[in-house]
Coordinates of C-alpha atoms in Angstrom, one line a residue:
X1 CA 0.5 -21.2 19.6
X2 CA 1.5 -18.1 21.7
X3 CA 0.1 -15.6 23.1
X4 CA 0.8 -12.3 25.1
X5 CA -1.1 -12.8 28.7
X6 CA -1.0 -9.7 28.7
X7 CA -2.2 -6.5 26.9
X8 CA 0.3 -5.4 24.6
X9 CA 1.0 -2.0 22.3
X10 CA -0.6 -2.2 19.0
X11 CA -0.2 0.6 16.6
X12 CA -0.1 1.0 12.6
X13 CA 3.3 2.1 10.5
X14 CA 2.1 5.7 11.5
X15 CA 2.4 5.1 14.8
X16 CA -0.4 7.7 15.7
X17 CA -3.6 5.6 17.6
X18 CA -1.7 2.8 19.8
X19 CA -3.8 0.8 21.9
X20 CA -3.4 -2.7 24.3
X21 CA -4.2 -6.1 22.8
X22 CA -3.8 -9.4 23.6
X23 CA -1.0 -10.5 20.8
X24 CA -2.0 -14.3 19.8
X25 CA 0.9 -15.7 17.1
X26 CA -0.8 -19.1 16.0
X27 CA 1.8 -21.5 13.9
X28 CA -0.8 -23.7 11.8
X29 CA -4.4 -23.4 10.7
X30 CA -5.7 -25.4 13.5
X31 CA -4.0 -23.1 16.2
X32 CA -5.6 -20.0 13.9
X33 CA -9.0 -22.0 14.5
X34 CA -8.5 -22.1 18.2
X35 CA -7.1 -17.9 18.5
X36 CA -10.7 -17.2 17.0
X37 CA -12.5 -19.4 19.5
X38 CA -10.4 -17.5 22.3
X39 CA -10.7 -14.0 21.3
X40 CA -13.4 -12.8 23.9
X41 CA -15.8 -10.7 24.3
X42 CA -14.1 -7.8 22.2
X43 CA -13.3 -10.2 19.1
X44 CA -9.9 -10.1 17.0
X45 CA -8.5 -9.3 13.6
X46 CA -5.6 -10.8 11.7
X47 CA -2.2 -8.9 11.3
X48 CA 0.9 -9.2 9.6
X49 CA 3.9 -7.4 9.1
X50 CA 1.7 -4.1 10.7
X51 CA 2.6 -1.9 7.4
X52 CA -1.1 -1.0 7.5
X53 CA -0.7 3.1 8.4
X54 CA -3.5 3.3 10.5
X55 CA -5.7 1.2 12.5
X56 CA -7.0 -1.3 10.6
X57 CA -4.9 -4.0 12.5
X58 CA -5.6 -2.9 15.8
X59 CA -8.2 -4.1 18.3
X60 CA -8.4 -2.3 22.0
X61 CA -9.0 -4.4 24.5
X62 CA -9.4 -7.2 22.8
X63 CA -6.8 -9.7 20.8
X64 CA -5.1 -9.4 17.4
X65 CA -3.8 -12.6 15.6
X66 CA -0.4 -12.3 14.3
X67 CA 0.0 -14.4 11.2
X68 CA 3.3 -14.2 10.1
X69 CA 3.7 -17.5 12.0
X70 CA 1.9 -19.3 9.1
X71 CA 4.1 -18.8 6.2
X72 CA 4.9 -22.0 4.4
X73 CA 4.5 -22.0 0.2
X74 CA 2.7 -24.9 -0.5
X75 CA 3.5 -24.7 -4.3
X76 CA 4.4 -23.1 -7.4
X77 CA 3.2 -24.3 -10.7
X78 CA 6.3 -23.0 -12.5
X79 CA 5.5 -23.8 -16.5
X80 CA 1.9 -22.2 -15.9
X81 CA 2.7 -18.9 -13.3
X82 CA 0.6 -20.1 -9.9
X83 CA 1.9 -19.9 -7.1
X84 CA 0.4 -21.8 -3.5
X85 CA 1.2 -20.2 -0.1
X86 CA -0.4 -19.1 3.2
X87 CA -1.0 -16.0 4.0
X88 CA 2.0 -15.1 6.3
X89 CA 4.1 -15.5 3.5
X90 CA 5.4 -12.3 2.7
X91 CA 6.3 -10.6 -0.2
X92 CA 9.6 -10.2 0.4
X93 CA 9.8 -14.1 0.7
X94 CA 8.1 -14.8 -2.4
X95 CA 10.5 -12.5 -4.5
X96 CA 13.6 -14.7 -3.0
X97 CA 11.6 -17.6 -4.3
X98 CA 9.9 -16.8 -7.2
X99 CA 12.7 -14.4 -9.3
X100 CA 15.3 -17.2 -9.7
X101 CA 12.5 -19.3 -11.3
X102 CA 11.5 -16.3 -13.6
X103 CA 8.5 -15.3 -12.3
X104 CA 7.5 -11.7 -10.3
X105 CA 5.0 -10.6 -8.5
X106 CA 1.8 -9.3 -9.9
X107 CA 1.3 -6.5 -8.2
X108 CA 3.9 -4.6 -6.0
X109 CA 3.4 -2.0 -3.5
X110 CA 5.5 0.5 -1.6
X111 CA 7.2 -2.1 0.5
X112 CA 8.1 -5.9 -0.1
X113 CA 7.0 -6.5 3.9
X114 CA 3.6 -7.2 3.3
X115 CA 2.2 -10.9 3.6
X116 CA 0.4 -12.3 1.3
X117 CA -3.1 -12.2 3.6
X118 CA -2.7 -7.9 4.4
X119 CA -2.1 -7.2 0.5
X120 CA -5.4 -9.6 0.2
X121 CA -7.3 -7.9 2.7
X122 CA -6.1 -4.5 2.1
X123 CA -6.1 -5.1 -2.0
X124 CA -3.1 -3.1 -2.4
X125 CA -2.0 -1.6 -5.6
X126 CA 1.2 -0.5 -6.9
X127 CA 3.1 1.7 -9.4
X128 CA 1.5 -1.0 -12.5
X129 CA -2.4 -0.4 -11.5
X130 CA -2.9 1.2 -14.6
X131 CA -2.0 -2.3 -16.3
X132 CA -2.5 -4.7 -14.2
X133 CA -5.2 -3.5 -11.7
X134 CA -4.9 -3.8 -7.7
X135 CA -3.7 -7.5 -5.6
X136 CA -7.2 -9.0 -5.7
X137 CA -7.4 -9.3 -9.5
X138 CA -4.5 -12.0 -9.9
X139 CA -5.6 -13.9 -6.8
X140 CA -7.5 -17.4 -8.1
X141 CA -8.7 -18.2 -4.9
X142 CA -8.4 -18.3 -1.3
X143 CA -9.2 -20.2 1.8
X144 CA -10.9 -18.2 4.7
X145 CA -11.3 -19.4 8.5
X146 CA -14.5 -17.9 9.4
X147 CA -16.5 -16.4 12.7
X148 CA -18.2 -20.5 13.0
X149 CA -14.7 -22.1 12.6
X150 CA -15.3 -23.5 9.0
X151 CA -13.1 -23.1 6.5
X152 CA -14.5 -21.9 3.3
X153 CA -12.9 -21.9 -0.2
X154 CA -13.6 -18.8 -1.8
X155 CA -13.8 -18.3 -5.6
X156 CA -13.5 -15.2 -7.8
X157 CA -16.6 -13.7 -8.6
X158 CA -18.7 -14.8 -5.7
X159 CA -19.9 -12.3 -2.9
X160 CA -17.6 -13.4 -0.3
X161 CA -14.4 -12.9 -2.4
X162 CA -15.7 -9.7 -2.8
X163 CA -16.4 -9.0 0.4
X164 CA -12.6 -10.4 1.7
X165 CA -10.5 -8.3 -1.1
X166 CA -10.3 -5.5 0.7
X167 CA -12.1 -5.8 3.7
X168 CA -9.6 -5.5 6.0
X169 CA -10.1 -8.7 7.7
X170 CA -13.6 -7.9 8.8
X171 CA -14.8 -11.5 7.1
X172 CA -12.6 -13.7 8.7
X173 CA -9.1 -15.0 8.7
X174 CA -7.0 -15.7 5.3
X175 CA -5.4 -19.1 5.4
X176 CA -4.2 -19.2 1.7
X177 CA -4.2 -18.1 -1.9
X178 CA -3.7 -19.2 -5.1
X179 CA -2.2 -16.6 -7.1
X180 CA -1.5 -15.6 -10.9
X181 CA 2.5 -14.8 -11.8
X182 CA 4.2 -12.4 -13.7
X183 CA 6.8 -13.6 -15.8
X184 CA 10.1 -12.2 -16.4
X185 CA 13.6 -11.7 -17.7
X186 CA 15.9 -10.6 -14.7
X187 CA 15.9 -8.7 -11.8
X188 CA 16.6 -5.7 -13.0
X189 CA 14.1 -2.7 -14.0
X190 CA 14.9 -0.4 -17.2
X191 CA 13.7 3.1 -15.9
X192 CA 12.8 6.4 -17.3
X193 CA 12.6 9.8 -15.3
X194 CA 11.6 12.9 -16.0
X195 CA 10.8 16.6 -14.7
X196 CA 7.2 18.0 -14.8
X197 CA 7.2 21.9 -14.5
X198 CA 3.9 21.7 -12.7
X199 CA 0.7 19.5 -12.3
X200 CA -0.9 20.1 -15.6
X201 CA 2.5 19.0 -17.2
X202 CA 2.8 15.9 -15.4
X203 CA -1.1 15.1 -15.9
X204 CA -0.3 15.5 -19.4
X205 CA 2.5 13.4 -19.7
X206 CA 0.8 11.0 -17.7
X207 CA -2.3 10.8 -19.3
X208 CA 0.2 10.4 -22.8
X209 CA 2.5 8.3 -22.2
X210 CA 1.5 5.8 -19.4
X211 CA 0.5 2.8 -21.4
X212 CA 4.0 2.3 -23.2
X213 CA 5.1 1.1 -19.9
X214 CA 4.0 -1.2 -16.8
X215 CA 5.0 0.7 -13.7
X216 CA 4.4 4.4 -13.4
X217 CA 5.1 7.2 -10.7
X218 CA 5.8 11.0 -9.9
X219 CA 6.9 11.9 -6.6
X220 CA 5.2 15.6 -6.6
X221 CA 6.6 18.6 -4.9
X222 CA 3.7 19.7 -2.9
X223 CA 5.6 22.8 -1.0
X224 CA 6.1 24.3 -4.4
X225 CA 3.7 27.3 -5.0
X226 CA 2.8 29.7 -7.9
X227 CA 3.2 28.6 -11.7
X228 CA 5.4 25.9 -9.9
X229 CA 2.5 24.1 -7.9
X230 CA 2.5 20.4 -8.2
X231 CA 5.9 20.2 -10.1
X232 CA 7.0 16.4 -10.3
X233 CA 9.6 14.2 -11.1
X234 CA 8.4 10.9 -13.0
X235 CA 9.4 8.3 -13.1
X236 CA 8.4 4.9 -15.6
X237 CA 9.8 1.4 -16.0
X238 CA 9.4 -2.1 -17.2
X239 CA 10.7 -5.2 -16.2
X240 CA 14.4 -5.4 -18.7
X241 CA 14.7 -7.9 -21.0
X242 CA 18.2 -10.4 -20.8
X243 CA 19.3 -8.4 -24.1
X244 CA 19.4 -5.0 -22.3
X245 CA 21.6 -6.1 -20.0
X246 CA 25.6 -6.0 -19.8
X247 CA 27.5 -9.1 -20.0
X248 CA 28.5 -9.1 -16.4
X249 CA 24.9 -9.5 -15.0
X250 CA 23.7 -11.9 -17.7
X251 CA 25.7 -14.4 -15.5
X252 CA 23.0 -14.1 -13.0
X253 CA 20.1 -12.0 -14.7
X254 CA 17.3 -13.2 -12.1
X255 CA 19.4 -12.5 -8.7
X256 CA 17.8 -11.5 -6.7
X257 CA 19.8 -8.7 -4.4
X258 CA 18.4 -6.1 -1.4
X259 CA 20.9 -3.1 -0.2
X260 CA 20.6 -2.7 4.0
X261 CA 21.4 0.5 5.7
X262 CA 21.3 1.4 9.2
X263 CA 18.4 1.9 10.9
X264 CA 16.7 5.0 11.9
X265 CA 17.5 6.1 14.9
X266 CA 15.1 5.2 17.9
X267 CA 14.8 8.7 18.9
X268 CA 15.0 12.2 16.8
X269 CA 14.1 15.6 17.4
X270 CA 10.7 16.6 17.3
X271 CA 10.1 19.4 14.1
X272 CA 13.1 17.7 12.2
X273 CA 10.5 17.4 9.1
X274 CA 9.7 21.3 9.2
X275 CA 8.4 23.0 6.2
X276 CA 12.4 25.0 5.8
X277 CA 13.7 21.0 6.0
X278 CA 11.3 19.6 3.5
X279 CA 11.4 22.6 1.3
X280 CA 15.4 22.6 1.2
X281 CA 15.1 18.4 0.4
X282 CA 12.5 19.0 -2.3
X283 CA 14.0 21.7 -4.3
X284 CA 16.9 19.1 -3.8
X285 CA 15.5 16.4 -5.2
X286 CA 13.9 18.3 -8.2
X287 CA 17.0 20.3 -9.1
X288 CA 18.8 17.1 -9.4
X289 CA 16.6 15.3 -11.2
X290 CA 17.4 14.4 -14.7
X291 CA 15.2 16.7 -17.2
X292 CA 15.1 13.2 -19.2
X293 CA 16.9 9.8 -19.2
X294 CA 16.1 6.4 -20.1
X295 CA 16.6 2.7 -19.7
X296 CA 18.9 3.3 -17.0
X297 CA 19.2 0.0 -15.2
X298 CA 17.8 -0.5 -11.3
X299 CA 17.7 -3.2 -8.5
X300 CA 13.8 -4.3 -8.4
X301 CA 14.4 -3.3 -4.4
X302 CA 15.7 0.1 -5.3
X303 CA 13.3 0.8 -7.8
X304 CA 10.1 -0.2 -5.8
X305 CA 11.5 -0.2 -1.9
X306 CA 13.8 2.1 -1.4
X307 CA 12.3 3.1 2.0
X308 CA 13.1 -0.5 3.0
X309 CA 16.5 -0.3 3.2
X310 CA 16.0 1.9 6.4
X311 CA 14.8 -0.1 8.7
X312 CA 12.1 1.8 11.1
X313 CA 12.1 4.6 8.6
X314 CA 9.0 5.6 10.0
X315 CA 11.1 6.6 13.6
X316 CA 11.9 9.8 11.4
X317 CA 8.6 11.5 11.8
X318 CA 9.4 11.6 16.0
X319 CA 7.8 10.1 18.7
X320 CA 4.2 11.4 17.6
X321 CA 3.6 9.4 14.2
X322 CA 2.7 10.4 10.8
X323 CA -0.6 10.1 8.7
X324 CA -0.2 8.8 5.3
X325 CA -3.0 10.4 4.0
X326 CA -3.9 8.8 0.5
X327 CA -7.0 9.0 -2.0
X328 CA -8.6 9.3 -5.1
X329 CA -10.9 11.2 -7.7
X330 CA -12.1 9.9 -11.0
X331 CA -11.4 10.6 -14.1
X332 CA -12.9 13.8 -15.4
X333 CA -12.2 15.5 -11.5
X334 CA -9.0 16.5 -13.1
X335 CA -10.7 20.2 -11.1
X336 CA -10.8 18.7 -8.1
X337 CA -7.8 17.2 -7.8
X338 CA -5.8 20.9 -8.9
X339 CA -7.7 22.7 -6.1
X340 CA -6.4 19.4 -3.5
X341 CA -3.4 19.5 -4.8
X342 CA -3.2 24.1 -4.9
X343 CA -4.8 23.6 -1.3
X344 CA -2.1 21.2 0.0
X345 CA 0.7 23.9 -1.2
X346 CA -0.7 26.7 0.5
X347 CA -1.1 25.1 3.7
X348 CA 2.7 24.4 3.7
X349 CA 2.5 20.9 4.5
X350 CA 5.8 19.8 4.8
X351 CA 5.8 16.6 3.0
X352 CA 8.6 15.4 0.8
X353 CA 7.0 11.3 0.5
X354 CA 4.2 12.4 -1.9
X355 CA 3.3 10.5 -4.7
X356 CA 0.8 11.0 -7.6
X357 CA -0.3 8.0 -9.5
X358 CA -3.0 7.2 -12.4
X359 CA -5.4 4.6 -11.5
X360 CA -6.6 1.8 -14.2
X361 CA -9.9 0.0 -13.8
X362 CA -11.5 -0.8 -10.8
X363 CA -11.3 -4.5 -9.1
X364 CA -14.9 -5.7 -7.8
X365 CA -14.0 -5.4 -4.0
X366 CA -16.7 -3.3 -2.0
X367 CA -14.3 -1.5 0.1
X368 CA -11.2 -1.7 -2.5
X369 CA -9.7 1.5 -2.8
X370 CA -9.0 2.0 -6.7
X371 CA -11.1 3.6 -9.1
X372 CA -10.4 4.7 -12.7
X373 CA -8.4 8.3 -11.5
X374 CA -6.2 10.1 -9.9
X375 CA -4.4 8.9 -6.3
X376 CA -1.9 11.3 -4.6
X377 CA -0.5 10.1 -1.3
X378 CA 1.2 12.6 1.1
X379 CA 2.8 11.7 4.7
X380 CA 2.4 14.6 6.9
X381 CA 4.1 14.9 10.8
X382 CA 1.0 13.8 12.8
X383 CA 2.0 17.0 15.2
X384 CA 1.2 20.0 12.5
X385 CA -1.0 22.1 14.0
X386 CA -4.4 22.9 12.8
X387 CA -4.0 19.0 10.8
X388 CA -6.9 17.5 12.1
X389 CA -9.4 19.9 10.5
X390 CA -7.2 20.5 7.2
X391 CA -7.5 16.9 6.3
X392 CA -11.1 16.9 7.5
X393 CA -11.7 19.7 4.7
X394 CA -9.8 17.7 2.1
X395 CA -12.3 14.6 3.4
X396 CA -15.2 16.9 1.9
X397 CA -13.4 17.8 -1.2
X398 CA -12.9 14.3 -1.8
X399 CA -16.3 12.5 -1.4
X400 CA -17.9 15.6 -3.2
X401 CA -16.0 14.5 -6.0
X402 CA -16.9 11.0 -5.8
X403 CA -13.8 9.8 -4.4
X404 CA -12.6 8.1 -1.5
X405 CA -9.7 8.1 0.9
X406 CA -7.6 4.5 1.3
X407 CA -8.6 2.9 5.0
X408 CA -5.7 0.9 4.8
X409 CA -3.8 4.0 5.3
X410 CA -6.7 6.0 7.4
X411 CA -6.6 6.7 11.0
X412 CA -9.1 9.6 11.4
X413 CA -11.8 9.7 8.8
X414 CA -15.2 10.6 9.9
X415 CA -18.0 7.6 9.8
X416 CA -20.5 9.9 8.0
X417 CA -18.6 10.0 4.7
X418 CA -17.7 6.6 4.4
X419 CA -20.7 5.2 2.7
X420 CA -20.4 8.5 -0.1
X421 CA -17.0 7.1 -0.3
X422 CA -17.7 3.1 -1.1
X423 CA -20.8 2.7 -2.4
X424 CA -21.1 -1.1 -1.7
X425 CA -20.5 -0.2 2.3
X426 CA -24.5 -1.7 3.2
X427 CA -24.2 -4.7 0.9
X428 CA -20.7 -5.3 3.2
X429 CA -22.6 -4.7 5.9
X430 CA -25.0 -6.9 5.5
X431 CA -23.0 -9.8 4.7
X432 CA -20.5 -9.4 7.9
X433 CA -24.0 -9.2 9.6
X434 CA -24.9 -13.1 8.4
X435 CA -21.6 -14.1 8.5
X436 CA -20.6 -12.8 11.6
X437 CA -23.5 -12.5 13.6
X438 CA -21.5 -11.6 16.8
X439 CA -18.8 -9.4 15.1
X440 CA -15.9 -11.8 16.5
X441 CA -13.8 -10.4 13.9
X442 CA -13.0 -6.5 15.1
X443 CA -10.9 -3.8 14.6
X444 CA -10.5 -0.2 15.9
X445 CA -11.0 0.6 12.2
X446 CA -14.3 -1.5 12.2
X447 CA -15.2 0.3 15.5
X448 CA -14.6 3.7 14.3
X449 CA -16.3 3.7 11.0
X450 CA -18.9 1.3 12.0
X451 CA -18.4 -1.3 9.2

């Protein structure tokens, strides 16, 4: 096991709250046992890749367990779809393994660098959620190393396992999980796009059409103003069979193949992302969007990651950060979401990564993010002036109607609308209380909205 002696930066993918830990990289379970034992007076929470946004995997002044050192996959049941594997394991890692045997991942968020523990713990969802719900619901079971030391199996359906999917690591340290496959043809994605003129079209379309197919998406235009506010492009897809594809890639249909570019540069102008910028990329990107196409054939990495191909994308927003600023309304705040969505356009907030998805049904985590709805996600330069108080407006609009913003992308969200947000926020409460009497496991996240 290493550690940092001492403190070290720790910020999220934003790169907006950075504050000094003790960095502890433990390489088997047993050296994971001994980083909680030594995490001091101000505890410790688990990290992985650090894609979280905010600060959820953060911990001033006190240490943060890296896990990525504990990656090995134990097993893979390849006749029933299980796979075995600790919780360092990323995604990334599992797709190399997995897609040659025929089998994908369940559910697939914005980037393939996530381990297997921070999509647990976070209970990400992707472009299926309408299908196939968020992580949590495919995972069997899990092992957890807890505030005494023990490690506990955890089963669907009990308290705890509710408690862990999505809970940011507040309940203790994920060691491994079992979890349910996808199979598949190939590698390849058969994908539909389309333009919406504005954000009753695309609701429409969406509301329409989203069950003929597994993943679903509409980047949304959210400078556009007037009869063109909340204009989209959307895009659909399913996993191709072998018979859509041409004879040269049925040689190797389940390759599995990433495209690299260079990185982003360590240091850019501050204001390159300024509303004329954005504006000029987003009528861009609409205008040469196809009006309608289908079944052309994509990479699963372009189709799902195409940010990863640029390494430290996130250096773009400048040396102050970005907020990813994501959340939800239910079904039937269709209102609510138009009035976000019209106050977001006149603001001008220059954001050309914004994303508009249909949630399916909820997953029983107490502080999972998904409900049946609407989630638009928006990155915004942290710098804007006058953002701070925008966003705190939006919080309002949000838990009025019965929504809730995504803390695994939050950095700034004010403790006093958190429990109209999650409604299970005392039951988690409570059980951290019994389970970790003397809060060893810590965040600035936990800190801040006093979970």
């Amino acid at each position: 096991m290493s550690a940092d002696t001492a403190p070290v930066t720790v910020t999220g993918w934003g790169r907006t709250a950075p504050t000094a830990a003790r960095v502890i990289r433990p390489r088997t379970y047993e050296e994971a046992a001994a980083a909680v034992r030594d995490c001091g007076a101000r505890g410790g929470i688990p990290r992985g890749l650090g894609r979280a946004y905010g600060d959820a995997a953060q911990n001033a002044g006190g240490a943060v367990l890296d896990m990525t050192g504990v990656d090995r996959i134990h097993a893979i049941d390849a006749d029933g779809g299980t796979v075995l594997c600790d919780a360092g394991v990323s995604l990334h890692r599992l797709m190399e393994v997995l897609l040659p045997l025929g089998w994908f991942v369940p559910v697939m968020p914005g980037t393939r660098h996530v381990t297997v523990g921070g999509a647990i713990g976070a209970d990400l969802h992707g472009r299926n959620h309408h299908v196939s719900g968020s992580f949590s619901r495919h995972v069997l079971s899990l092992e957890l190393l807890t505030a005494d030391g023990g490690i506990r199996t955890v089963s669907r359906g009990t308290p705890l396992f509710d408690a862990t999917t999505g809970g940011m690591g507040l309940t203790g340290v994920i060691l491994t999980a079992t979890i349910r496959l996808l199979p598949v043809e190939t590698s390849l994605m058969s994908v539909d796009t389309e333009r919406a003129a504005d954000l009753d079209d695309l609701m429409a379309r969406l509301t329409a059409t989203d069950h003929r197919h597994r993943y679903s998406v509409a980047w949304i235009d959210l400078l556009a103003r007037g009869a063109a506010t909340g204009r989209a492009v959307l895009t659909r897809a399913d996993h191709a069979p072998l018979d859509a594809l041409p004879a040269r890639a049925r040689r190797a249909p389940l390759a599995f193949r990433t495209r690299q570019f260079p990185p982003a540069p360590a240091h850019l102008p501050e204001g390159l992302l300024s509303r004329t910028t954005v504006g000029l990329v987003n009528e861009l990107r609409y205008r040469s969007a196809p009006r309608a196409r289908t079944g052309r054939l994509q990479r699963i990495s372009t189709f799902f990651h195409p940010l990863d191909g640029v390494p430290h994308w996130n250096r773009i927003y400048g040396r102050g950060g970005f907020v990813q600023y994501q959340l939800v309304v239910g079904r039937g705040q269709e209102d609510a979401l138009r009035r976000i969505v019209r106050r977001i356009s006149e603001q001008r907030c220059p954001s050309f990564l914004a994303v508009l998805k249909r949630f399916g049904e909820a997953a029983p985590g107490w502080l999972s993010f998904p409900v049946p709805g609407w989630t638009l996600a928006l990155d915004l330069p942290a710098g804007l002036p006058g953002l701070g108080a925008f966003l705190d407006g939006l919080d309002e609009e949000v838990a009025t109607a019965g929504g809730r913003v995504c803390l695994a992308k939050d950095s700034r969200l004010r403790p006093e609308l958190l429990a109209a947000m999650y409604p299970r926020l005392d039951d988690f409460r409570a059980l951290r209380t019994e389970l970790d009497p003397r809060a060893v496991f810590t965040s600035d996240l936990s800190r801040r909205l006093a979970l």
